[in-house]
XYZ file of C-alpha atoms in Angstrom:
774
model
C 64.757 30.148 10.027
C 65.074 27.579 12.784
C 68.887 27.636 12.538
C 69.265 31.431 12.704
C 70.201 33.356 15.794
C 67.589 35.088 17.932
C 68.495 38.536 16.571
C 68.283 37.329 12.957
C 64.882 35.734 13.604
C 63.503 38.852 15.293
C 64.817 41.034 12.471
C 63.109 38.845 9.864
C 59.829 38.986 11.795
C 59.791 42.777 11.382
C 59.652 42.480 7.584
C 56.725 41.654 5.243
C 54.590 39.586 5.222
C 54.690 39.594 9.041
C 53.944 43.305 9.324
C 50.483 43.284 7.776
C 48.601 43.598 11.066
C 48.210 46.724 13.173
C 51.192 48.220 14.970
C 49.826 47.159 18.350
C 49.241 43.569 17.235
C 52.714 43.306 15.671
C 54.273 44.594 18.925
C 52.494 41.927 20.987
C 53.487 39.178 18.554
C 57.110 40.279 18.446
C 57.298 40.645 22.224
C 55.895 37.163 22.721
C 58.266 35.667 20.127
C 61.284 37.334 21.792
C 60.230 35.996 25.202
C 59.807 32.419 23.895
C 63.209 32.468 22.185
C 64.766 33.683 25.403
C 63.096 30.847 27.286
C 64.139 28.222 24.712
C 67.839 29.175 25.015
C 67.825 27.322 28.314
C 67.289 23.951 26.567
C 69.869 21.909 24.606
C 69.885 21.822 20.810
C 71.516 23.330 17.752
C 68.237 24.797 16.374
C 65.114 26.323 17.802
C 63.163 23.223 16.750
C 65.452 20.945 18.735
C 65.237 23.220 21.777
C 61.436 23.271 21.511
C 61.290 19.471 21.387
C 63.554 19.288 24.452
C 61.243 21.627 26.392
C 58.139 20.502 28.316
C 55.985 22.563 25.929
C 56.247 19.941 23.169
C 54.479 17.336 25.298
C 50.971 18.637 24.567
C 49.079 21.773 23.665
C 47.137 21.528 26.916
C 50.336 21.722 28.990
C 51.449 24.746 26.990
C 48.099 26.489 27.313
C 48.019 25.959 31.088
C 51.665 26.544 32.028
C 53.456 28.075 29.014
C 53.132 31.692 30.121
C 54.424 30.848 33.611
C 57.425 29.020 32.145
C 58.263 31.983 29.941
C 57.639 34.582 32.657
C 60.105 32.801 34.932
C 63.015 33.963 32.738
C 61.516 37.077 31.077
C 59.394 40.042 32.048
C 56.480 38.971 29.785
C 53.673 37.668 31.972
C 50.499 38.006 29.865
C 49.229 34.667 28.609
C 47.802 36.082 25.344
C 51.169 37.665 24.482
C 52.985 34.358 24.872
C 50.394 32.457 22.807
C 50.501 34.983 19.966
C 54.309 34.845 20.026
C 54.223 31.064 19.508
C 51.930 31.461 16.476
C 54.330 34.086 15.150
C 57.268 31.680 15.376
C 55.288 28.768 13.888
C 53.972 30.877 11.019
C 57.477 32.000 10.100
C 58.881 28.434 10.074
C 61.050 28.988 13.135
C 59.139 26.133 14.794
C 57.125 23.290 13.319
C 54.233 22.176 15.516
C 52.917 18.647 14.752
C 49.302 18.192 13.685
C 48.556 16.192 16.830
C 49.867 19.111 18.954
C 47.916 21.690 16.977
C 44.732 19.641 17.275
C 44.702 20.481 20.974
C 45.530 24.160 20.456
C 42.431 26.235 21.093
C 43.635 29.667 19.977
C 40.981 31.533 18.015
C 43.674 33.457 16.109
C 45.386 30.426 14.545
C 43.247 30.396 11.421
C 43.286 34.130 10.774
C 47.023 34.444 11.473
C 47.989 31.706 9.008
C 45.785 33.213 6.285
C 47.503 36.546 6.896
C 51.148 35.461 6.738
C 51.118 32.199 4.730
C 50.192 32.060 1.037
C 47.900 35.133 0.799
C 47.465 34.614 -2.947
C 46.445 30.988 -2.492
C 43.939 31.880 0.208
C 42.495 34.661 -1.957
C 41.955 32.197 -4.790
C 40.361 29.697 -2.414
C 38.036 32.304 -0.914
C 36.907 33.423 -4.370
C 36.186 29.814 -5.304
C 34.276 29.024 -2.109
C 32.332 32.252 -1.800
C 32.063 34.631 1.178
C 28.996 32.941 2.675
C 30.523 29.468 2.839
C 33.838 30.986 3.937
C 32.262 32.452 7.083
C 29.951 29.549 7.971
C 30.688 27.051 10.719
C 31.720 24.323 8.266
C 33.923 26.724 6.344
C 35.613 27.813 9.568
C 36.448 24.207 10.449
C 37.908 23.644 6.977
C 40.082 26.778 7.245
C 41.311 25.667 10.672
C 42.315 22.292 9.225
C 44.288 23.988 6.432
C 46.021 26.224 8.968
C 47.062 23.225 11.048
C 48.533 21.438 8.038
C 50.484 24.508 6.878
C 51.914 25.108 10.341
C 52.900 21.432 10.667
C 54.214 20.836 7.140
C 55.172 24.275 5.810
C 54.740 25.386 2.214
C 51.642 26.791 0.534
C 48.133 25.463 -0.092
C 49.269 23.960 -3.396
C 51.947 21.957 -1.541
C 49.453 20.034 0.617
C 49.409 16.359 -0.356
C 46.816 13.621 0.016
C 48.970 12.105 2.756
C 48.886 15.366 4.705
C 45.086 15.441 4.495
C 44.755 11.789 5.534
C 47.126 12.300 8.472
C 45.132 15.298 9.700
C 41.818 13.496 9.308
C 43.119 10.428 11.143
C 44.451 12.446 14.077
C 41.445 14.715 14.601
C 38.616 12.394 13.499
C 37.513 11.848 17.091
C 36.823 15.588 17.392
C 34.311 15.489 14.552
C 36.566 17.553 12.302
C 35.313 18.519 8.871
C 36.710 17.024 5.671
C 35.503 19.975 3.622
C 39.070 21.293 3.274
C 39.945 18.205 1.225
C 37.102 18.858 -1.213
C 38.235 22.471 -1.583
C 41.782 21.418 -2.455
C 40.494 18.818 -4.890
C 38.211 21.304 -6.640
C 41.098 23.794 -7.010
C 43.214 21.109 -8.691
C 45.866 20.990 -5.961
C 45.431 17.211 -5.552
C 45.977 14.487 -8.185
C 42.991 13.530 -10.302
C 43.193 9.927 -9.072
C 43.103 10.983 -5.405
C 40.279 9.576 -3.226
C 37.030 11.411 -3.850
C 36.406 12.128 -0.177
C 37.916 11.530 3.239
C 34.534 11.009 4.872
C 34.479 7.276 4.146
C 38.129 6.739 5.050
C 38.372 3.637 7.235
C 34.709 2.724 6.644
C 34.995 1.319 3.117
C 37.204 -1.588 2.238
C 36.981 -1.872 -1.520
C 36.759 -5.260 -3.162
C 38.539 -8.019 -1.275
C 40.476 -10.754 -3.012
C 39.291 -14.345 -2.824
C 42.026 -15.064 -0.269
C 40.798 -12.208 1.934
C 37.168 -13.306 1.603
C 38.088 -16.786 2.861
C 40.589 -15.767 5.532
C 38.312 -13.246 7.261
C 36.323 -16.123 8.797
C 39.272 -18.375 9.518
C 39.569 -21.720 7.708
C 42.100 -23.877 9.562
C 42.433 -26.681 7.009
C 44.935 -25.489 4.374
C 43.730 -27.808 1.533
C 40.097 -26.791 2.053
C 41.169 -23.138 2.208
C 42.864 -23.515 -1.160
C 39.800 -25.251 -2.600
C 37.466 -22.461 -1.474
C 39.786 -19.809 -2.898
C 39.955 -21.611 -6.257
C 36.179 -22.027 -6.265
C 35.557 -18.327 -5.617
C 38.051 -17.383 -8.332
C 36.187 -19.636 -10.756
C 32.828 -18.080 -9.870
C 33.988 -14.452 -9.642
C 33.670 -13.526 -13.379
C 29.989 -14.524 -13.426
C 28.926 -12.829 -10.182
C 28.665 -9.264 -8.987
C 30.743 -8.500 -5.928
C 27.825 -8.476 -3.473
C 26.806 -11.989 -4.562
C 30.420 -13.173 -4.387
C 30.747 -11.727 -0.889
C 27.593 -13.514 0.236
C 28.717 -16.799 -1.340
C 32.077 -16.601 0.478
C 30.297 -15.937 3.770
C 27.988 -18.923 3.319
C 30.809 -21.311 2.445
C 33.239 -20.168 5.148
C 31.488 -18.817 8.240
C 28.211 -20.698 7.934
C 29.546 -23.984 6.531
C 33.187 -24.976 6.865
C 34.204 -22.830 9.846
C 31.188 -24.151 11.713
C 32.225 -27.735 10.902
C 35.767 -27.100 12.135
C 34.492 -25.662 15.429
C 32.341 -28.708 16.167
C 34.398 -31.441 14.457
C 38.080 -30.763 15.021
C 40.453 -32.127 12.386
C 37.893 -32.433 9.570
C 39.620 -32.157 6.194
C 37.332 -33.625 3.527
C 34.159 -32.617 1.738
C 32.936 -36.211 2.066
C 30.897 -35.648 5.219
C 29.587 -38.540 7.320
C 25.779 -38.544 7.565
C 25.765 -37.705 11.282
C 28.133 -34.746 10.762
C 25.996 -33.379 7.898
C 22.787 -33.852 9.905
C 24.249 -32.060 12.943
C 25.377 -29.131 10.795
C 21.933 -28.790 9.201
C 20.321 -28.773 12.626
C 22.662 -26.033 13.865
C 21.915 -24.049 10.712
C 18.222 -23.829 11.551
C 18.725 -21.204 14.237
C 21.089 -18.410 15.151
C 21.722 -16.252 18.209
C 20.391 -12.702 17.996
C 22.113 -10.223 20.316
C 20.480 -6.986 21.438
C 22.075 -4.447 23.747
C 19.820 -3.125 26.475
C 19.870 0.437 27.749
C 21.679 -0.628 30.908
C 24.592 -1.917 28.802
C 23.860 -5.625 29.141
C 23.455 -7.843 26.087
C 20.331 -9.932 25.608
C 20.720 -13.132 23.561
C 17.766 -14.753 21.823
C 17.650 -17.872 19.649
C 15.746 -17.109 16.439
C 15.107 -18.948 13.186
C 17.758 -18.295 10.534
C 16.231 -16.358 7.652
C 18.948 -17.197 5.097
C 19.025 -20.951 5.763
C 17.785 -21.845 2.265
C 20.424 -19.590 0.668
C 23.209 -21.251 2.665
C 22.005 -24.719 1.672
C 21.816 -23.703 -2.001
C 25.345 -22.246 -1.883
C 26.810 -25.397 -0.331
C 24.899 -27.653 -2.746
C 26.175 -25.546 -5.660
C 29.748 -26.040 -4.396
C 29.412 -29.834 -4.438
C 27.657 -29.970 -7.813
C 30.072 -27.536 -9.466
C 33.107 -29.438 -8.207
C 31.631 -32.726 -9.453
C 30.915 -31.249 -12.897
C 34.306 -29.573 -13.183
C 36.029 -32.794 -12.111
C 34.924 -34.381 -15.374
C 36.530 -31.536 -17.320
C 39.691 -31.055 -15.205
C 40.276 -34.263 -13.211
C 43.700 -33.250 -11.922
C 42.441 -29.982 -10.431
C 38.951 -30.792 -9.185
C 38.840 -34.594 -9.138
C 40.310 -35.076 -5.615
C 37.537 -32.906 -4.131
C 34.520 -34.536 -5.813
C 32.254 -35.993 -3.129
C 28.586 -36.922 -2.651
C 26.480 -33.855 -1.946
C 25.002 -33.993 1.591
C 22.119 -31.682 0.621
C 19.153 -32.850 -1.436
C 17.365 -30.499 -3.782
C 14.164 -30.742 -1.759
C 15.985 -29.356 1.295
C 16.718 -26.093 -0.526
C 13.038 -25.550 -1.348
C 11.458 -24.216 1.828
C 7.963 -23.911 0.433
C 6.241 -23.160 3.737
C 8.625 -20.381 4.609
C 8.333 -18.908 1.103
C 4.545 -18.870 1.389
C 4.735 -17.241 4.817
C 7.014 -14.522 3.488
C 4.756 -13.976 0.453
C 1.685 -13.734 2.659
C 3.410 -11.289 5.002
C 4.611 -9.086 2.147
C 1.177 -9.164 0.473
C -0.492 -8.133 3.714
C 2.034 -5.345 4.120
C 1.305 -4.094 0.596
C -2.480 -4.314 1.042
C -2.278 -2.250 4.228
C -0.083 0.457 2.712
C -1.493 0.821 -0.791
C -4.757 2.505 0.339
C -2.715 4.920 2.485
C -0.161 5.714 -0.222
C -1.801 8.960 -1.366
C -2.256 10.042 2.241
C 1.390 9.374 2.999
C 2.506 11.229 -0.143
C 0.418 14.272 0.812
C 1.777 14.049 4.346
C 5.346 14.087 3.002
C 4.544 17.286 1.091
C 2.838 18.852 4.119
C 5.766 17.867 6.322
C 8.205 19.644 4.018
C 6.007 22.727 3.876
C 5.877 22.767 7.671
C 9.662 22.461 7.980
C 10.139 25.159 5.363
C 7.765 27.484 7.234
C 9.711 26.842 10.452
C 13.011 27.650 8.730
C 11.654 30.850 7.182
C 10.178 31.950 10.519
C 13.513 31.305 12.240
C 15.493 33.319 9.703
C 13.038 36.201 9.992
C 13.851 36.878 13.672
C 17.139 37.962 15.297
C 19.297 35.475 17.159
C 18.138 34.709 20.683
C 14.537 35.726 19.872
C 11.441 33.587 20.395
C 9.084 32.853 17.518
C 5.945 30.788 16.988
C 5.076 28.296 14.242
C 1.736 26.434 14.315
C 1.210 27.188 18.045
C 4.697 25.858 18.872
C 7.147 28.269 20.503
C 10.866 28.147 19.681
C 13.845 30.247 20.692
C 16.528 30.832 18.090
C 20.015 30.067 19.338
C 22.489 32.910 19.663
C 25.330 31.111 17.921
C 25.764 28.415 15.304
C 23.693 27.701 12.254
C 19.929 27.820 11.730
C 18.914 26.118 14.959
C 16.473 26.737 17.782
C 15.234 25.162 21.002
C 11.654 24.119 21.599
C 9.664 24.572 24.786
C 11.292 21.463 26.300
C 14.785 22.793 25.575
C 15.494 20.336 22.771
C 17.898 21.664 20.125
C 16.555 21.431 16.554
C 18.621 22.218 13.477
C 15.916 23.672 11.270
C 18.028 23.739 8.113
C 18.867 20.032 8.352
C 15.260 19.201 9.223
C 14.062 21.067 6.121
C 16.631 19.235 3.980
C 15.523 15.835 5.259
C 11.848 16.720 4.791
C 12.472 17.775 1.187
C 14.375 14.621 0.315
C 11.734 12.477 2.020
C 9.088 14.025 -0.234
C 11.312 13.685 -3.312
C 12.066 10.033 -2.517
C 8.395 9.188 -1.985
C 7.369 10.775 -5.284
C 10.283 9.280 -7.240
C 9.750 5.765 -5.923
C 5.966 5.732 -6.269
C 6.050 6.992 -9.867
C 8.922 4.803 -11.119
C 8.874 1.617 -9.055
C 12.675 1.818 -8.891
C 14.858 0.271 -6.238
C 16.366 2.650 -3.714
C 19.898 2.049 -5.003
C 18.675 2.868 -8.520
C 17.115 6.076 -7.236
C 20.314 7.107 -5.476
C 22.265 6.459 -8.703
C 19.856 8.521 -10.823
C 21.883 11.015 -12.821
C 21.183 14.150 -14.811
C 22.596 12.196 -17.760
C 19.638 9.838 -17.372
C 17.175 12.583 -18.351
C 16.766 12.605 -22.105
C 14.180 14.011 -24.459
C 12.916 12.302 -27.596
C 10.962 14.029 -30.359
C 8.275 11.956 -32.083
C 9.044 11.932 -35.826
C 5.402 12.328 -36.839
C 3.957 14.948 -34.516
C 7.168 16.629 -33.337
C 6.008 16.219 -29.723
C 8.877 16.078 -27.184
C 8.677 13.098 -24.854
C 10.832 13.195 -21.673
C 12.455 9.907 -20.705
C 14.318 8.763 -17.595
C 17.070 6.191 -17.937
C 17.362 3.870 -14.937
C 20.770 2.313 -14.334
C 20.586 -1.376 -13.390
C 21.389 -2.308 -9.819
C 20.852 -6.074 -9.985
C 20.827 -6.827 -13.699
C 22.970 -5.656 -16.588
C 20.040 -4.317 -18.626
C 19.257 -0.611 -18.466
C 15.674 0.545 -18.939
C 13.982 3.784 -19.941
C 10.801 5.115 -18.327
C 8.382 7.737 -19.582
C 8.441 10.806 -17.324
C 4.916 11.683 -16.245
C 3.992 15.310 -15.458
C 3.994 14.507 -11.739
C 7.468 12.966 -11.929
C 8.688 15.900 -14.038
C 7.656 18.300 -11.260
C 9.633 16.267 -8.729
C 12.711 16.123 -10.939
C 12.583 19.853 -11.588
C 12.410 20.544 -7.843
C 15.355 18.211 -7.233
C 17.411 19.898 -9.950
C 16.696 23.322 -8.464
C 17.828 22.049 -5.086
C 21.150 20.506 -6.154
C 22.169 22.981 -8.846
C 25.296 25.023 -8.178
C 24.064 28.630 -7.778
C 27.254 30.026 -9.320
C 27.488 27.876 -12.452
C 23.918 26.616 -12.837
C 25.171 23.057 -13.320
C 24.772 19.983 -11.169
C 28.036 19.173 -9.347
C 29.826 15.988 -10.318
C 30.162 13.380 -7.573
C 32.288 10.248 -7.494
C 29.952 8.111 -5.378
C 30.973 4.919 -3.624
C 29.003 1.844 -4.722
C 28.369 -0.117 -1.533
C 27.252 -3.186 -3.485
C 30.244 -3.423 -5.819
C 32.661 -1.796 -3.317
C 34.095 0.512 -5.975
C 34.103 4.246 -6.696
C 31.927 5.151 -9.652
C 33.171 7.812 -12.095
C 32.065 11.397 -11.331
C 28.483 11.979 -12.433
C 25.824 14.687 -11.876
C 23.796 12.668 -9.372
C 20.350 14.023 -8.568
C 20.218 12.828 -4.965
C 23.062 14.840 -3.449
C 23.463 15.935 0.142
C 25.240 19.118 1.197
C 27.137 17.953 4.272
C 28.484 21.116 5.910
C 29.494 22.426 2.504
C 30.821 19.090 1.221
C 28.762 17.413 -1.463
C 28.135 13.702 -1.056
C 25.699 11.136 -2.382
C 22.768 10.315 -0.174
C 22.601 6.993 1.580
C 19.725 4.637 2.106
C 20.061 5.212 5.845
C 19.353 8.920 5.435
C 16.288 8.249 3.251
C 14.898 5.742 5.750
C 15.410 8.199 8.599
C 13.633 10.922 6.628
C 10.681 8.598 5.909
C 10.487 7.839 9.623
C 10.168 11.555 10.363
C 7.254 11.782 7.927
C 5.585 8.864 9.704
C 5.997 10.633 13.054
C 4.453 13.740 11.483
C 1.402 11.860 10.121
C 0.774 9.323 12.880
C -0.570 6.693 10.452
C -1.319 3.310 12.045
C -2.261 -0.144 10.758
C -5.228 -2.284 11.795
C -3.473 -3.309 15.021
C -2.702 0.273 15.998
C 1.007 0.014 15.246
C 2.774 2.757 13.220
C 2.297 2.200 9.487
C 5.937 2.520 8.525
C 6.984 2.757 4.874
C 10.287 1.341 3.631
C 11.741 2.294 0.223
C 11.037 -1.196 -1.140
C 7.351 -0.943 -0.142
C 6.869 1.629 -2.897
C 8.222 -0.832 -5.482
C 5.743 -3.487 -4.367
C 2.879 -1.007 -4.376
C 3.865 0.261 -7.828
C 3.735 -3.254 -9.307
C 0.520 -4.164 -7.488
C -1.269 -0.980 -8.547
C -0.061 -1.268 -12.157
C -1.291 -4.840 -12.578
C -4.527 -4.074 -10.754
C -5.110 -1.183 -13.170
C -4.866 -3.518 -16.156
C -1.203 -3.346 -17.129
C -0.109 -6.732 -18.520
C 2.299 -8.484 -16.132
C 4.990 -8.906 -18.787
C 4.933 -5.130 -19.416
C 5.237 -4.497 -15.683
C 8.208 -6.866 -15.679
C 10.009 -4.732 -18.257
C 9.183 -1.471 -16.476
C 10.562 -2.564 -13.105
C 13.553 -4.403 -14.586
C 12.897 -7.995 -13.488
C 14.573 -10.776 -15.463
C 11.833 -13.282 -14.563
C 8.101 -12.650 -14.660
C 7.672 -14.887 -11.606
C 9.569 -12.307 -9.586
C 7.212 -9.586 -10.807
C 4.138 -11.619 -9.942
C 5.656 -12.373 -6.551
C 5.520 -8.626 -5.845
C 1.868 -8.460 -6.873
C -0.416 -8.624 -3.844
C -3.713 -9.029 -5.739
C -3.676 -12.155 -7.891
C -3.511 -15.586 -6.198
C -1.154 -18.249 -7.503
C -3.948 -20.105 -9.314
C -4.901 -16.987 -11.271
C -1.287 -16.387 -12.261
C -0.903 -19.938 -13.539
C -4.215 -19.773 -15.422
C -3.250 -16.478 -17.021
C 0.098 -17.829 -18.180
C -1.579 -20.957 -19.569
C -4.108 -18.786 -21.394
C -1.310 -16.697 -22.945
C 0.432 -19.854 -24.105
C -2.754 -21.287 -25.678
C -3.614 -17.997 -27.344
C -0.199 -17.739 -28.958
C -0.576 -21.316 -30.188
C -4.052 -20.837 -31.658
C -3.685 -17.366 -33.147
C -2.767 -17.311 -36.830
C 0.845 -16.681 -37.748
C -0.012 -13.597 -39.816
C -0.792 -11.735 -36.621
C 2.915 -11.878 -35.811
C 4.036 -10.487 -39.151
C 5.708 -7.104 -39.638
C 3.057 -4.357 -39.986
C 2.569 -2.844 -43.435
C 3.259 0.795 -44.211
C -0.454 1.552 -44.173
C -0.934 -0.094 -40.781
C 2.039 1.731 -39.344
C 0.843 5.076 -40.741
C -2.580 4.412 -39.234
C -0.960 3.747 -35.864
C 1.086 6.955 -35.990
C -1.882 8.903 -37.256
C -3.830 7.930 -34.158
C -1.648 10.267 -32.087
C -2.291 13.113 -34.495
C -6.054 12.524 -34.502
C -6.213 12.816 -30.718
C -6.306 16.625 -31.013
C -9.686 18.041 -29.932
C -11.093 21.532 -29.798
C -10.412 21.914 -26.075
C -7.454 19.564 -25.563
C -6.143 16.089 -26.342
C -7.809 12.681 -26.051
C -5.650 10.161 -24.192
C -7.490 6.998 -25.220
C -5.330 4.084 -26.353
C -4.845 3.112 -29.985
C -7.577 0.886 -31.377
C -10.160 1.769 -28.693
C -13.463 3.486 -29.289
C -14.713 6.600 -27.533
C -16.420 5.493 -24.310
C -18.434 8.706 -23.864
C -19.774 9.047 -27.416
C -17.688 12.172 -27.922
C -19.062 13.920 -24.822
C -15.483 15.003 -24.190
C -16.139 17.390 -21.362
C -17.401 14.467 -19.260
C -14.552 12.108 -20.151
C -11.664 11.470 -17.753
C -9.382 10.802 -20.750
C -9.622 14.414 -21.943
C -6.480 16.393 -21.175
C -7.539 20.048 -21.488
C -5.303 22.527 -23.259
C -4.465 25.616 -21.145
C -4.819 27.747 -24.265
C -8.491 26.690 -24.535
C -9.436 27.736 -21.006
C -11.691 30.491 -22.318
C -13.680 27.962 -24.402
C -14.095 25.709 -21.356
C -15.301 28.721 -19.382
C -17.882 29.491 -22.096
C -19.037 25.844 -22.055
C -19.433 25.942 -18.272
C -21.354 29.224 -18.347
C -23.574 27.923 -21.160
C -24.347 24.757 -19.169
C -25.282 26.833 -16.130
C -27.653 28.883 -18.264
C -29.165 25.749 -19.833
C -29.707 24.158 -16.414
C -31.455 27.310 -15.192
C -33.649 27.314 -18.317
C -34.486 23.592 -17.916
C -35.462 24.059 -14.268
C -37.518 27.108 -15.176
C -39.354 25.314 -17.990
C -39.740 22.073 -16.019
C -37.559 19.947 -18.290
C -36.435 17.763 -15.420
C -35.271 14.968 -17.725
C -32.473 17.131 -19.098
C -31.323 18.637 -15.800
C -29.521 15.514 -14.595
C -27.502 15.102 -17.819
C -26.636 18.805 -17.928
C -25.423 18.672 -14.321
C -23.096 15.763 -15.174
C -21.649 17.803 -18.049
C -21.331 20.839 -15.773
C -19.409 18.811 -13.186
C -17.092 17.563 -15.939
C -16.451 21.077 -17.295
C -15.760 22.446 -13.806
C -13.418 19.510 -13.151
C -11.441 20.318 -16.286
C -11.127 23.962 -15.203
C -9.953 22.873 -11.729
C -7.410 20.583 -13.410
C -6.040 23.500 -15.446
C -5.828 25.662 -12.288
C -3.926 22.936 -10.413
C -1.473 22.497 -13.280
C -0.969 26.264 -13.542
C -0.219 26.476 -9.811
C 2.186 23.581 -10.019
C 4.031 25.101 -12.963
C 4.071 28.669 -11.729
C 7.809 28.398 -11.033
C 9.217 26.623 -14.040
C 12.789 25.382 -14.309
C 14.789 24.153 -17.232
C 15.726 20.511 -16.699
C 18.626 20.892 -19.094
C 17.835 17.515 -20.607
C 20.076 16.478 -23.490
C 18.464 15.226 -26.648
C 18.485 11.597 -27.656
C 21.093 12.306 -30.344
C 23.389 14.003 -27.818
C 23.170 11.068 -25.432
C 23.889 8.636 -28.252
C 26.943 10.663 -29.239
C 28.069 10.725 -25.610
C 27.830 6.926 -25.414
C 29.731 6.552 -28.661
C 32.624 8.565 -27.277
C 32.659 6.585 -24.022
C 31.288 3.134 -24.814
C 32.423 1.565 -21.543
C 31.074 4.231 -19.224
C 27.644 3.787 -17.718
C 25.414 6.830 -17.705
C 24.883 6.406 -14.010
C-alpha cells in the first residue's frame, strides 16, 4: 500500500473493510487521507512511508496535533483539524503509513481504538471481546488495554494473533511512564496468541532480576582483588546446593559488601585472608554501626549513625568462610590450601547474648500487648470491611455526580471513572479498591490468627492445598489445609476449624471466575527464590484493573494499617497498636502453649525445625521454665517403662477409634479428648465441650422451656436451694441456642469449596512428583 500511487490508495480505501462506517464518516476520512497524500507529495521519497519520515510530522505526535492541519491546509483546501486527524488514522489503518509506538503514545485521538477495531482484524477482536466480557471491555482498564493493542497493530501491522512478546515488551517499555496498563498482555496470553513459556506478566518487567550467578553476586559490590574475587565465587558455588537463594544472596552480601569490600576501601592493596590483628580489630569496630539515611520533606537527606542489627550474622558468615576453607583444605589442598588462614573471629564474638535477650524481651512485650487486643482487632477488621462495603453499595445506588451519606459522612460520586467519590474535604476515594483492601485485611487477619502461618506461606496458599479426608471408622469428613514450606523443605497439614472454613469459603467466592466457576491459575513470582512458580489456583489473588496477580506483603501491610486507623487502638504509651503479619504467628504460638498445647506439638504445627525457635516465640514461659520442662521430659522418658512405647494392640486401637463414635449425645457431640473423664458429670447442657447439633434445636428449646418452668415452680414453692443450679443450667441451654443461631447466620450463604479428596490429591502428586502443590 505504501508504494502505490495516490489514486490507487484512494481507490482501495473505498472498498471493504474501510467502508463499514457511516457515509458521512467515510467521506471525512477519505477527504483527510487525500489531503495528507497531497501534502506528502512535496517531500522526497519513493514511498509514502519515506515521505512521511522526511516530513516534520514524524518528529512527534504533539507537533502533528498542533500544526498538522495547518501544514496540510497550506497546500489543500481541507482546513478542519478533525478531518486531517481522521485521515491520518485512515492511512495508518490501511498500512499506507506505519506510525511508531513512541509516536502513537503521544497521539491523543479518541477514535484510534475504535477505528482499529473496525478495520483491522474484526474476527480477532470479536473473539477477544467474547472472552473478556462486555463489562470488562467497556471499563477504564479494558479501554487502556484496547488502546495498547491498537497502537501495536498500527505500528507493526498484522492481526492480534501476530503480536509477539517483543512487541508487548517494547510497548510497555515506551509507555510505562504514562502508567499504561499491561492487561492487554494477559488477554493475548489467555487467548493462546503468545508462547506458553512467555513471561507471566509485564507488570514486574524491570523490577525482578531472577537468580544471579555467583559471579554476579560478587561483582555487584565490587571486589578489586582478582584472586579473592575468584575465591569468593568458588566458595559461593560450593555452598549454593545446600542453601536457598535468599540465604545465598545474604551470604554473598555479607562476604563482599560488609567484609572484603570494606577492607579494600580502608586498606588499599590487601590481598590475603590472613588479616593482621589491627586490621581485623578496625573492621570489627566499623561493623558495629552503620549510617541510616532518611529523606526529609524538604528534599534534604538526614544521616544518623545507628547500631548494626545484622552484625552477628556478618561475623558468623565470615567465620564460616574461614572454617570451611580450612576444613576443605585438608580434603583438596591444591584448591583450598593456599587460602587457609587463622580465623580472626572467635566463636564468643558471634554470640551476642545481651542483644538476643533485648530482642526477645522486646518481642515478648510486643506479643503481650497485642494478644489481649487480638479479638478486638479481628472484630474491627470485620467491621471495617462491612463499613467499606456499605460505602460501595451506597455509591453504586446513586447516579454519578450525586451526593450520598454513609455513617454521617457526606460524599459526592464522581462523574467519570470507576467507583470513586470525594469526601467533604475534596479527597478522592476509590471505594472499590478500599473495599477490596478491607476484605483482604479481614481475610489475612483470620487466616494468620487461625493457622500461625508466615505471610509468604499465606500468599502461596493454593486451592490445591484444601483437601478432605474421611475417617475410616465414622465416615466423618475432615477438611485439611496443606501449608507449603517457605523456610524449610517439610510441608505440613493443618486441621481446618469452622472459623477458618468460613474465611476460606469467602476467599474462594471472591476470587472465583464468575464465568467458569474455577479459581484462575496464576504464575506467581517467588521473591525469596527469585523464580516464577508454576501456575496454581492461588487463594490470595488481586484483580489489578482486570489483570490477575498475586498479592504482595506490602499490600497486606497497607491494608492492616487501614484497619488500625479505623479502630484507633493504642498501647500503654498511647502509641498506635500496629499489627504486623508476623505478630499473628507469635500470638498463635503463645496462645496455643498458654492453653496447654505441648510445645513440641506447637513446633510441628507452625513448621519449626527446632523447638528452641518455637519457645523463642512464646511470650509466657521464662527460660528457666523451658529448661526445667525439657529436663522433666527427658527424665520421664528415661524412667517410664519401655512397654509404654510399644505398638498399640488391636483392642487398644479399636478403643481409641471408638471414642470418637461414643461422643454422640442426644443433643450434639462431646468434644472432650480421648482418655479424659466428663468434667460436668454428664450435665451436658452446662458443658462448654458440648457442640450442639442443629437438628436437635427443638430438644434444646424444650429443655430451656422446662428449666424456666422449673425455676418458676422452685421460686413459688420456696425451694431456693435448687434455683441457683437451675439458673446455671438455663444459662447453658440458652448459650447453646445462641451458638446454633450464630452458626446458622454464618452459614446462611454456603459455598462449595471444591476441595479434592485425599485420594485425588495423592493421584495428582503421583502424576507430577516434582511439582509442589503450592
